[in-house]
JSON list of C-alpha atoms in Angstrom, two decimals:
[
{"chain": "A", "resi": 142, "resn": "MET", "atom": "CA", "xyz": [26.37, -5.43, 0.83]},
{"chain": "A", "resi": 143, "resn": "ASN", "atom": "CA", "xyz": [23.67, -6.21, -1.73]},
{"chain": "A", "resi": 144, "resn": "GLU", "atom": "CA", "xyz": [20.30, -4.50, -1.09]},
{"chain": "A", "resi": 145, "resn": "MET", "atom": "CA", "xyz": [17.27, -6.82, -1.28]},
{"chain": "A", "resi": 146, "resn": "ALA", "atom": "CA", "xyz": [14.33, -5.38, -3.11]},
{"chain": "A", "resi": 147, "resn": "ILE", "atom": "CA", "xyz": [11.39, -5.96, -0.82]},
{"chain": "A", "resi": 148, "resn": "ASN", "atom": "CA", "xyz": [7.79, -5.73, -1.94]},
{"chain": "A", "resi": 149, "resn": "ILE", "atom": "CA", "xyz": [4.35, -5.45, -0.23]},
{"chain": "A", "resi": 150, "resn": "ARG", "atom": "CA", "xyz": [1.20, -5.62, -2.33]},
{"chain": "A", "resi": 151, "resn": "THR", "atom": "CA", "xyz": [-2.28, -6.16, -1.70]},
{"chain": "A", "resi": 152, "resn": "ALA", "atom": "CA", "xyz": [-3.72, -9.50, -2.78]},
{"chain": "A", "resi": 153, "resn": "VAL", "atom": "CA", "xyz": [-6.40, -8.42, -5.53]},
{"chain": "A", "resi": 154, "resn": "ASP", "atom": "CA", "xyz": [-7.61, -11.42, -7.31]},
{"chain": "A", "resi": 155, "resn": "ASP", "atom": "CA", "xyz": [-8.45, -14.91, -7.00]},
{"chain": "A", "resi": 156, "resn": "GLY", "atom": "CA", "xyz": [-4.85, -15.85, -8.06]},
{"chain": "A", "resi": 157, "resn": "ASP", "atom": "CA", "xyz": [-3.39, -14.03, -5.23]},
{"chain": "A", "resi": 158, "resn": "LEU", "atom": "CA", "xyz": [-5.79, -15.75, -2.97]},
{"chain": "A", "resi": 159, "resn": "ARG", "atom": "CA", "xyz": [-4.90, -19.35, -4.29]},
{"chain": "A", "resi": 160, "resn": "LYS", "atom": "CA", "xyz": [-1.10, -18.09, -3.91]},
{"chain": "A", "resi": 161, "resn": "ILE", "atom": "CA", "xyz": [-1.80, -17.24, -0.41]},
{"chain": "A", "resi": 162, "resn": "ALA", "atom": "CA", "xyz": [-3.45, -20.57, 0.48]},
{"chain": "A", "resi": 163, "resn": "GLU", "atom": "CA", "xyz": [-0.75, -22.44, -1.29]},
{"chain": "A", "resi": 164, "resn": "MET", "atom": "CA", "xyz": [1.98, -20.76, 0.91]},
{"chain": "A", "resi": 165, "resn": "ALA", "atom": "CA", "xyz": [0.15, -21.10, 3.96]},
{"chain": "A", "resi": 166, "resn": "ASP", "atom": "CA", "xyz": [-0.22, -24.84, 3.35]},
{"chain": "A", "resi": 167, "resn": "THR", "atom": "CA", "xyz": [3.76, -25.05, 3.18]},
{"chain": "A", "resi": 168, "resn": "ILE", "atom": "CA", "xyz": [4.44, -22.45, 5.98]},
{"chain": "A", "resi": 169, "resn": "TRP", "atom": "CA", "xyz": [2.15, -23.79, 8.50]},
{"chain": "A", "resi": 170, "resn": "HIS", "atom": "CA", "xyz": [3.21, -27.52, 8.27]},
{"chain": "A", "resi": 171, "resn": "GLU", "atom": "CA", "xyz": [6.97, -26.18, 8.78]},
{"chain": "A", "resi": 172, "resn": "ALA", "atom": "CA", "xyz": [6.28, -23.63, 11.39]},
{"chain": "A", "resi": 173, "resn": "PHE", "atom": "CA", "xyz": [4.01, -25.64, 13.67]},
{"chain": "A", "resi": 174, "resn": "ALA", "atom": "CA", "xyz": [5.65, -28.95, 13.49]},
{"chain": "A", "resi": 175, "resn": "GLY", "atom": "CA", "xyz": [6.41, -30.15, 17.04]},
{"chain": "A", "resi": 176, "resn": "ILE", "atom": "CA", "xyz": [4.15, -27.25, 18.44]},
{"chain": "A", "resi": 177, "resn": "ILE", "atom": "CA", "xyz": [0.61, -28.66, 17.54]},
{"chain": "A", "resi": 178, "resn": "THR", "atom": "CA", "xyz": [-0.20, -32.13, 16.03]},
{"chain": "A", "resi": 179, "resn": "GLU", "atom": "CA", "xyz": [-0.34, -32.88, 12.21]},
{"chain": "A", "resi": 180, "resn": "GLU", "atom": "CA", "xyz": [-3.82, -33.22, 12.54]},
{"chain": "A", "resi": 181, "resn": "GLN", "atom": "CA", "xyz": [-4.44, -29.87, 14.16]},
{"chain": "A", "resi": 182, "resn": "ILE", "atom": "CA", "xyz": [-2.27, -28.25, 11.34]},
{"chain": "A", "resi": 183, "resn": "ASN", "atom": "CA", "xyz": [-4.08, -29.97, 8.65]},
{"chain": "A", "resi": 184, "resn": "TYR", "atom": "CA", "xyz": [-7.39, -28.72, 10.33]},
{"chain": "A", "resi": 185, "resn": "MET", "atom": "CA", "xyz": [-6.23, -25.27, 10.91]},
{"chain": "A", "resi": 186, "resn": "VAL", "atom": "CA", "xyz": [-4.95, -24.86, 7.43]},
{"chain": "A", "resi": 187, "resn": "GLU", "atom": "CA", "xyz": [-8.37, -26.09, 5.93]},
{"chain": "A", "resi": 188, "resn": "LYS", "atom": "CA", "xyz": [-10.43, -23.94, 8.39]},
{"chain": "A", "resi": 189, "resn": "PHE", "atom": "CA", "xyz": [-8.47, -20.68, 8.42]},
{"chain": "A", "resi": 190, "resn": "GLN", "atom": "CA", "xyz": [-6.13, -20.69, 5.26]},
{"chain": "A", "resi": 191, "resn": "SER", "atom": "CA", "xyz": [-7.51, -22.84, 2.49]},
{"chain": "A", "resi": 192, "resn": "HIS", "atom": "CA", "xyz": [-8.59, -21.07, -0.62]},
{"chain": "A", "resi": 193, "resn": "ARG", "atom": "CA", "xyz": [-12.24, -21.20, 0.19]},
{"chain": "A", "resi": 194, "resn": "ALA", "atom": "CA", "xyz": [-11.46, -19.78, 3.79]},
{"chain": "A", "resi": 195, "resn": "VAL", "atom": "CA", "xyz": [-9.21, -16.79, 2.54]},
{"chain": "A", "resi": 196, "resn": "LYS", "atom": "CA", "xyz": [-11.81, -15.96, -0.01]},
{"chain": "A", "resi": 197, "resn": "ASP", "atom": "CA", "xyz": [-14.61, -15.90, 2.59]},
{"chain": "A", "resi": 198, "resn": "GLN", "atom": "CA", "xyz": [-12.69, -13.73, 4.80]},
{"chain": "A", "resi": 199, "resn": "VAL", "atom": "CA", "xyz": [-11.98, -11.39, 2.05]},
{"chain": "A", "resi": 200, "resn": "GLU", "atom": "CA", "xyz": [-15.31, -11.24, 0.68]},
{"chain": "A", "resi": 201, "resn": "ASN", "atom": "CA", "xyz": [-17.55, -11.48, 3.76]},
{"chain": "A", "resi": 202, "resn": "HIS", "atom": "CA", "xyz": [-15.37, -10.44, 6.89]},
{"chain": "A", "resi": 203, "resn": "GLY", "atom": "CA", "xyz": [-13.43, -7.39, 5.66]},
{"chain": "A", "resi": 204, "resn": "TYR", "atom": "CA", "xyz": [-9.99, -9.00, 5.78]},
{"chain": "A", "resi": 205, "resn": "ARG", "atom": "CA", "xyz": [-7.05, -7.74, 3.46]},
{"chain": "A", "resi": 206, "resn": "TYR", "atom": "CA", "xyz": [-4.26, -9.91, 2.57]},
{"chain": "A", "resi": 207, "resn": "PHE", "atom": "CA", "xyz": [-0.84, -8.68, 1.29]},
{"chain": "A", "resi": 208, "resn": "ILE", "atom": "CA", "xyz": [1.80, -10.68, -0.55]},
{"chain": "A", "resi": 209, "resn": "LEU", "atom": "CA", "xyz": [5.51, -10.06, 0.60]},
{"chain": "A", "resi": 210, "resn": "SER", "atom": "CA", "xyz": [8.18, -10.44, -1.74]},
{"chain": "A", "resi": 211, "resn": "GLU", "atom": "CA", "xyz": [11.93, -10.28, -2.03]},
{"chain": "A", "resi": 212, "resn": "ASP", "atom": "CA", "xyz": [13.82, -9.74, -5.44]},
{"chain": "A", "resi": 213, "resn": "GLY", "atom": "CA", "xyz": [10.55, -10.87, -7.15]},
{"chain": "A", "resi": 214, "resn": "ASN", "atom": "CA", "xyz": [10.22, -13.95, -5.18]},
{"chain": "A", "resi": 215, "resn": "ASP", "atom": "CA", "xyz": [7.20, -14.64, -3.14]},
{"chain": "A", "resi": 216, "resn": "ALA", "atom": "CA", "xyz": [8.40, -14.62, 0.59]},
{"chain": "A", "resi": 217, "resn": "GLY", "atom": "CA", "xyz": [5.19, -14.68, 2.59]},
{"chain": "A", "resi": 218, "resn": "TYR", "atom": "CA", "xyz": [2.02, -13.14, 3.53]},
{"chain": "A", "resi": 219, "resn": "CYS", "atom": "CA", "xyz": [-0.15, -11.03, 5.86]},
{"chain": "A", "resi": 220, "resn": "GLY", "atom": "CA", "xyz": [-3.82, -11.07, 6.50]},
{"chain": "A", "resi": 221, "resn": "VAL", "atom": "CA", "xyz": [-5.44, -8.40, 8.71]},
{"chain": "A", "resi": 222, "resn": "GLN", "atom": "CA", "xyz": [-9.00, -7.17, 9.59]},
{"chain": "A", "resi": 223, "resn": "PRO", "atom": "CA", "xyz": [-10.02, -3.56, 10.82]},
{"chain": "A", "resi": 224, "resn": "CYS", "atom": "CA", "xyz": [-12.03, -3.96, 14.01]},
{"chain": "A", "resi": 225, "resn": "ASP", "atom": "CA", "xyz": [-14.89, -1.78, 15.20]},
{"chain": "A", "resi": 226, "resn": "ASP", "atom": "CA", "xyz": [-12.89, -0.80, 18.44]},
{"chain": "A", "resi": 227, "resn": "GLY", "atom": "CA", "xyz": [-10.56, 1.19, 16.31]},
{"chain": "A", "resi": 228, "resn": "SER", "atom": "CA", "xyz": [-7.82, -1.57, 16.32]},
{"chain": "A", "resi": 229, "resn": "LEU", "atom": "CA", "xyz": [-6.31, -3.68, 13.51]},
{"chain": "A", "resi": 230, "resn": "TYR", "atom": "CA", "xyz": [-6.52, -7.54, 14.06]},
{"chain": "A", "resi": 231, "resn": "LEU", "atom": "CA", "xyz": [-3.20, -9.03, 12.57]},
{"chain": "A", "resi": 232, "resn": "SER", "atom": "CA", "xyz": [-4.71, -12.50, 11.79]},
{"chain": "A", "resi": 233, "resn": "LYS", "atom": "CA", "xyz": [-1.55, -13.86, 9.95]},
{"chain": "A", "resi": 234, "resn": "MET", "atom": "CA", "xyz": [2.09, -12.93, 9.25]},
{"chain": "A", "resi": 235, "resn": "TYR", "atom": "CA", "xyz": [4.06, -15.80, 7.88]},
{"chain": "A", "resi": 236, "resn": "LEU", "atom": "CA", "xyz": [7.28, -16.06, 6.03]},
{"chain": "A", "resi": 237, "resn": "LYS", "atom": "CA", "xyz": [8.79, -18.85, 4.23]},
{"chain": "A", "resi": 238, "resn": "LYS", "atom": "CA", "xyz": [11.74, -20.38, 6.04]},
{"chain": "A", "resi": 239, "resn": "GLU", "atom": "CA", "xyz": [14.27, -19.20, 3.55]},
{"chain": "A", "resi": 240, "resn": "PHE", "atom": "CA", "xyz": [13.14, -15.64, 3.85]},
{"chain": "A", "resi": 241, "resn": "ARG", "atom": "CA", "xyz": [13.35, -15.43, 7.49]},
{"chain": "A", "resi": 242, "resn": "GLY", "atom": "CA", "xyz": [15.97, -13.09, 9.26]},
{"chain": "A", "resi": 243, "resn": "HIS", "atom": "CA", "xyz": [15.89, -10.68, 6.02]},
{"chain": "A", "resi": 244, "resn": "GLY", "atom": "CA", "xyz": [14.01, -8.04, 7.90]},
{"chain": "A", "resi": 245, "resn": "LEU", "atom": "CA", "xyz": [10.57, -8.79, 6.06]},
{"chain": "A", "resi": 246, "resn": "PHE", "atom": "CA", "xyz": [8.92, -8.94, 9.55]},
{"chain": "A", "resi": 247, "resn": "ALA", "atom": "CA", "xyz": [10.11, -5.53, 10.36]},
{"chain": "A", "resi": 248, "resn": "GLU", "atom": "CA", "xyz": [9.21, -4.11, 6.96]},
{"chain": "A", "resi": 249, "resn": "MET", "atom": "CA", "xyz": [5.54, -5.52, 7.08]},
{"chain": "A", "resi": 250, "resn": "THR", "atom": "CA", "xyz": [5.29, -4.27, 10.56]},
{"chain": "A", "resi": 251, "resn": "ALA", "atom": "CA", "xyz": [6.26, -0.66, 9.71]},
{"chain": "A", "resi": 252, "resn": "TYR", "atom": "CA", "xyz": [3.73, -1.07, 6.43]},
{"chain": "A", "resi": 253, "resn": "LEU", "atom": "CA", "xyz": [0.86, -1.85, 8.89]},
{"chain": "A", "resi": 254, "resn": "LYS", "atom": "CA", "xyz": [1.88, 0.77, 11.42]},
{"chain": "A", "resi": 255, "resn": "GLU", "atom": "CA", "xyz": [1.58, 3.41, 8.62]},
{"chain": "A", "resi": 256, "resn": "MET", "atom": "CA", "xyz": [-1.85, 1.80, 7.41]},
{"chain": "A", "resi": 257, "resn": "CYS", "atom": "CA", "xyz": [-3.03, 2.19, 10.81]},
{"chain": "A", "resi": 258, "resn": "ARG", "atom": "CA", "xyz": [-1.90, 5.90, 11.06]},
{"chain": "A", "resi": 259, "resn": "ARG", "atom": "CA", "xyz": [-3.63, 6.59, 7.64]},
{"chain": "A", "resi": 260, "resn": "GLU", "atom": "CA", "xyz": [-6.94, 4.82, 8.77]},
{"chain": "A", "resi": 261, "resn": "GLY", "atom": "CA", "xyz": [-7.08, 6.01, 12.17]},
{"chain": "A", "resi": 262, "resn": "LEU", "atom": "CA", "xyz": [-6.50, 2.90, 13.96]},
{"chain": "A", "resi": 263, "resn": "GLY", "atom": "CA", "xyz": [-4.87, 2.93, 17.41]},
{"chain": "A", "resi": 264, "resn": "SER", "atom": "CA", "xyz": [-3.22, -0.51, 17.66]},
{"chain": "A", "resi": 265, "resn": "ILE", "atom": "CA", "xyz": [-2.51, -3.80, 16.14]},
{"chain": "A", "resi": 266, "resn": "TRP", "atom": "CA", "xyz": [-3.31, -7.16, 17.95]},
{"chain": "A", "resi": 267, "resn": "LEU", "atom": "CA", "xyz": [-2.76, -10.76, 17.19]},
{"chain": "A", "resi": 268, "resn": "THR", "atom": "CA", "xyz": [-2.62, -14.26, 18.94]},
{"chain": "A", "resi": 269, "resn": "VAL", "atom": "CA", "xyz": [0.28, -16.36, 18.94]},
{"chain": "A", "resi": 270, "resn": "ASN", "atom": "CA", "xyz": [0.87, -19.86, 20.05]},
{"chain": "A", "resi": 271, "resn": "LYS", "atom": "CA", "xyz": [2.32, -19.94, 23.62]},
{"chain": "A", "resi": 272, "resn": "HIS", "atom": "CA", "xyz": [4.92, -22.41, 22.25]},
{"chain": "A", "resi": 273, "resn": "ASN", "atom": "CA", "xyz": [6.03, -20.41, 19.24]},
{"chain": "A", "resi": 274, "resn": "ALA", "atom": "CA", "xyz": [9.09, -19.09, 20.78]},
{"chain": "A", "resi": 275, "resn": "ARG", "atom": "CA", "xyz": [10.44, -17.90, 17.39]},
{"chain": "A", "resi": 276, "resn": "ALA", "atom": "CA", "xyz": [7.39, -15.88, 16.38]},
{"chain": "A", "resi": 277, "resn": "ILE", "atom": "CA", "xyz": [7.11, -14.68, 20.02]},
{"chain": "A", "resi": 278, "resn": "ALA", "atom": "CA", "xyz": [10.82, -13.33, 19.75]},
{"chain": "A", "resi": 279, "resn": "ALA", "atom": "CA", "xyz": [9.94, -11.58, 16.47]},
{"chain": "A", "resi": 280, "resn": "TYR", "atom": "CA", "xyz": [6.73, -10.00, 17.71]},
{"chain": "A", "resi": 281, "resn": "GLU", "atom": "CA", "xyz": [8.59, -8.53, 20.97]},
{"chain": "A", "resi": 282, "resn": "LYS", "atom": "CA", "xyz": [11.67, -7.29, 19.01]},
{"chain": "A", "resi": 283, "resn": "ASN", "atom": "CA", "xyz": [9.37, -5.24, 16.81]},
{"chain": "A", "resi": 284, "resn": "GLY", "atom": "CA", "xyz": [7.75, -3.71, 19.66]},
{"chain": "A", "resi": 285, "resn": "TYR", "atom": "CA", "xyz": [4.66, -5.87, 20.26]},
{"chain": "A", "resi": 286, "resn": "ARG", "atom": "CA", "xyz": [3.89, -6.49, 24.12]},
{"chain": "A", "resi": 287, "resn": "ASN", "atom": "CA", "xyz": [2.03, -9.76, 25.55]},
{"chain": "A", "resi": 288, "resn": "ILE", "atom": "CA", "xyz": [-1.01, -8.47, 27.33]},
{"chain": "A", "resi": 289, "resn": "ARG", "atom": "CA", "xyz": [-2.73, -11.58, 28.15]},
{"chain": "A", "resi": 290, "resn": "SER", "atom": "CA", "xyz": [-3.21, -15.37, 27.48]},
{"chain": "A", "resi": 291, "resn": "GLN", "atom": "CA", "xyz": [-6.27, -17.09, 26.20]},
{"chain": "A", "resi": 292, "resn": "VAL", "atom": "CA", "xyz": [-7.55, -20.41, 25.07]},
{"chain": "A", "resi": 293, "resn": "ALA", "atom": "CA", "xyz": [-9.99, -20.60, 22.16]},
{"chain": "A", "resi": 294, "resn": "ASP", "atom": "CA", "xyz": [-12.02, -23.78, 21.05]},
{"chain": "A", "resi": 295, "resn": "ILE", "atom": "CA", "xyz": [-11.73, -23.91, 17.34]},
{"chain": "A", "resi": 296, "resn": "GLY", "atom": "CA", "xyz": [-13.71, -27.12, 16.76]},
{"chain": "A", "resi": 297, "resn": "GLN", "atom": "CA", "xyz": [-13.05, -31.03, 16.33]},
{"chain": "A", "resi": 298, "resn": "ASP", "atom": "CA", "xyz": [-11.61, -31.05, 19.97]},
{"chain": "A", "resi": 299, "resn": "PHE", "atom": "CA", "xyz": [-8.85, -28.66, 19.09]},
{"chain": "A", "resi": 300, "resn": "VAL", "atom": "CA", "xyz": [-7.83, -25.42, 20.93]},
{"chain": "A", "resi": 301, "resn": "MET", "atom": "CA", "xyz": [-5.53, -22.55, 20.13]},
{"chain": "A", "resi": 302, "resn": "ASP", "atom": "CA", "xyz": [-3.61, -21.91, 23.34]},
{"chain": "A", "resi": 303, "resn": "ASP", "atom": "CA", "xyz": [-2.29, -18.40, 22.73]},
{"chain": "A", "resi": 304, "resn": "TYR", "atom": "CA", "xyz": [-1.14, -15.28, 23.96]},
{"chain": "A", "resi": 305, "resn": "VAL", "atom": "CA", "xyz": [-2.60, -12.00, 22.92]},
{"chain": "A", "resi": 306, "resn": "PHE", "atom": "CA", "xyz": [0.06, -9.48, 21.85]},
{"chain": "A", "resi": 307, "resn": "GLU", "atom": "CA", "xyz": [-0.49, -5.55, 21.09]},
{"chain": "A", "resi": 308, "resn": "LEU", "atom": "CA", "xyz": [1.57, -2.89, 19.38]},
{"chain": "A", "resi": 309, "resn": "ARG", "atom": "CA", "xyz": [0.22, 0.60, 20.38]},
{"chain": "A", "resi": 310, "resn": "ILE", "atom": "CA", "xyz": [0.54, 2.97, 17.27]},
{"chain": "A", "resi": 311, "resn": "GLU", "atom": "CA", "xyz": [1.52, 6.59, 18.01]},
{"chain": "A", "resi": 312, "resn": "SER", "atom": "CA", "xyz": [-0.11, 9.19, 15.45]}
]
């Protein structure tokens, strides 16, 4: 069997942030089709994953972004934000369709767990759309547990109807 070379690197410059925004636009339209409306997808990409939004998150809100690649090809991205309560908010973890099922999700989870251990963070938490069965299955397979549900108003008469998942980190 051929081993894939998986790389996770920190987004360090504006070019990386633009690359993330471009991936987000493609991935979100594919991942959320049939779950939320096209109008809501467009709104959420602009509000949360446009170049402007990602740049603001990094520069003003303590976010860190990572680009995942496989055999030198950009496969997806991840965005996190350390929280004052000693947890890590996993804001985004998305893979391009053709890279799903290759173990990248598990690699990124292992990477984040190790980062939490180094930085003294006790858990990773995230929100996931209640109807995104594929993502829910991936989180559960990697040890995340559903701890509650929530509905968040995100403006323009749109809401995010989500489960909150958590992964406890053993030191």
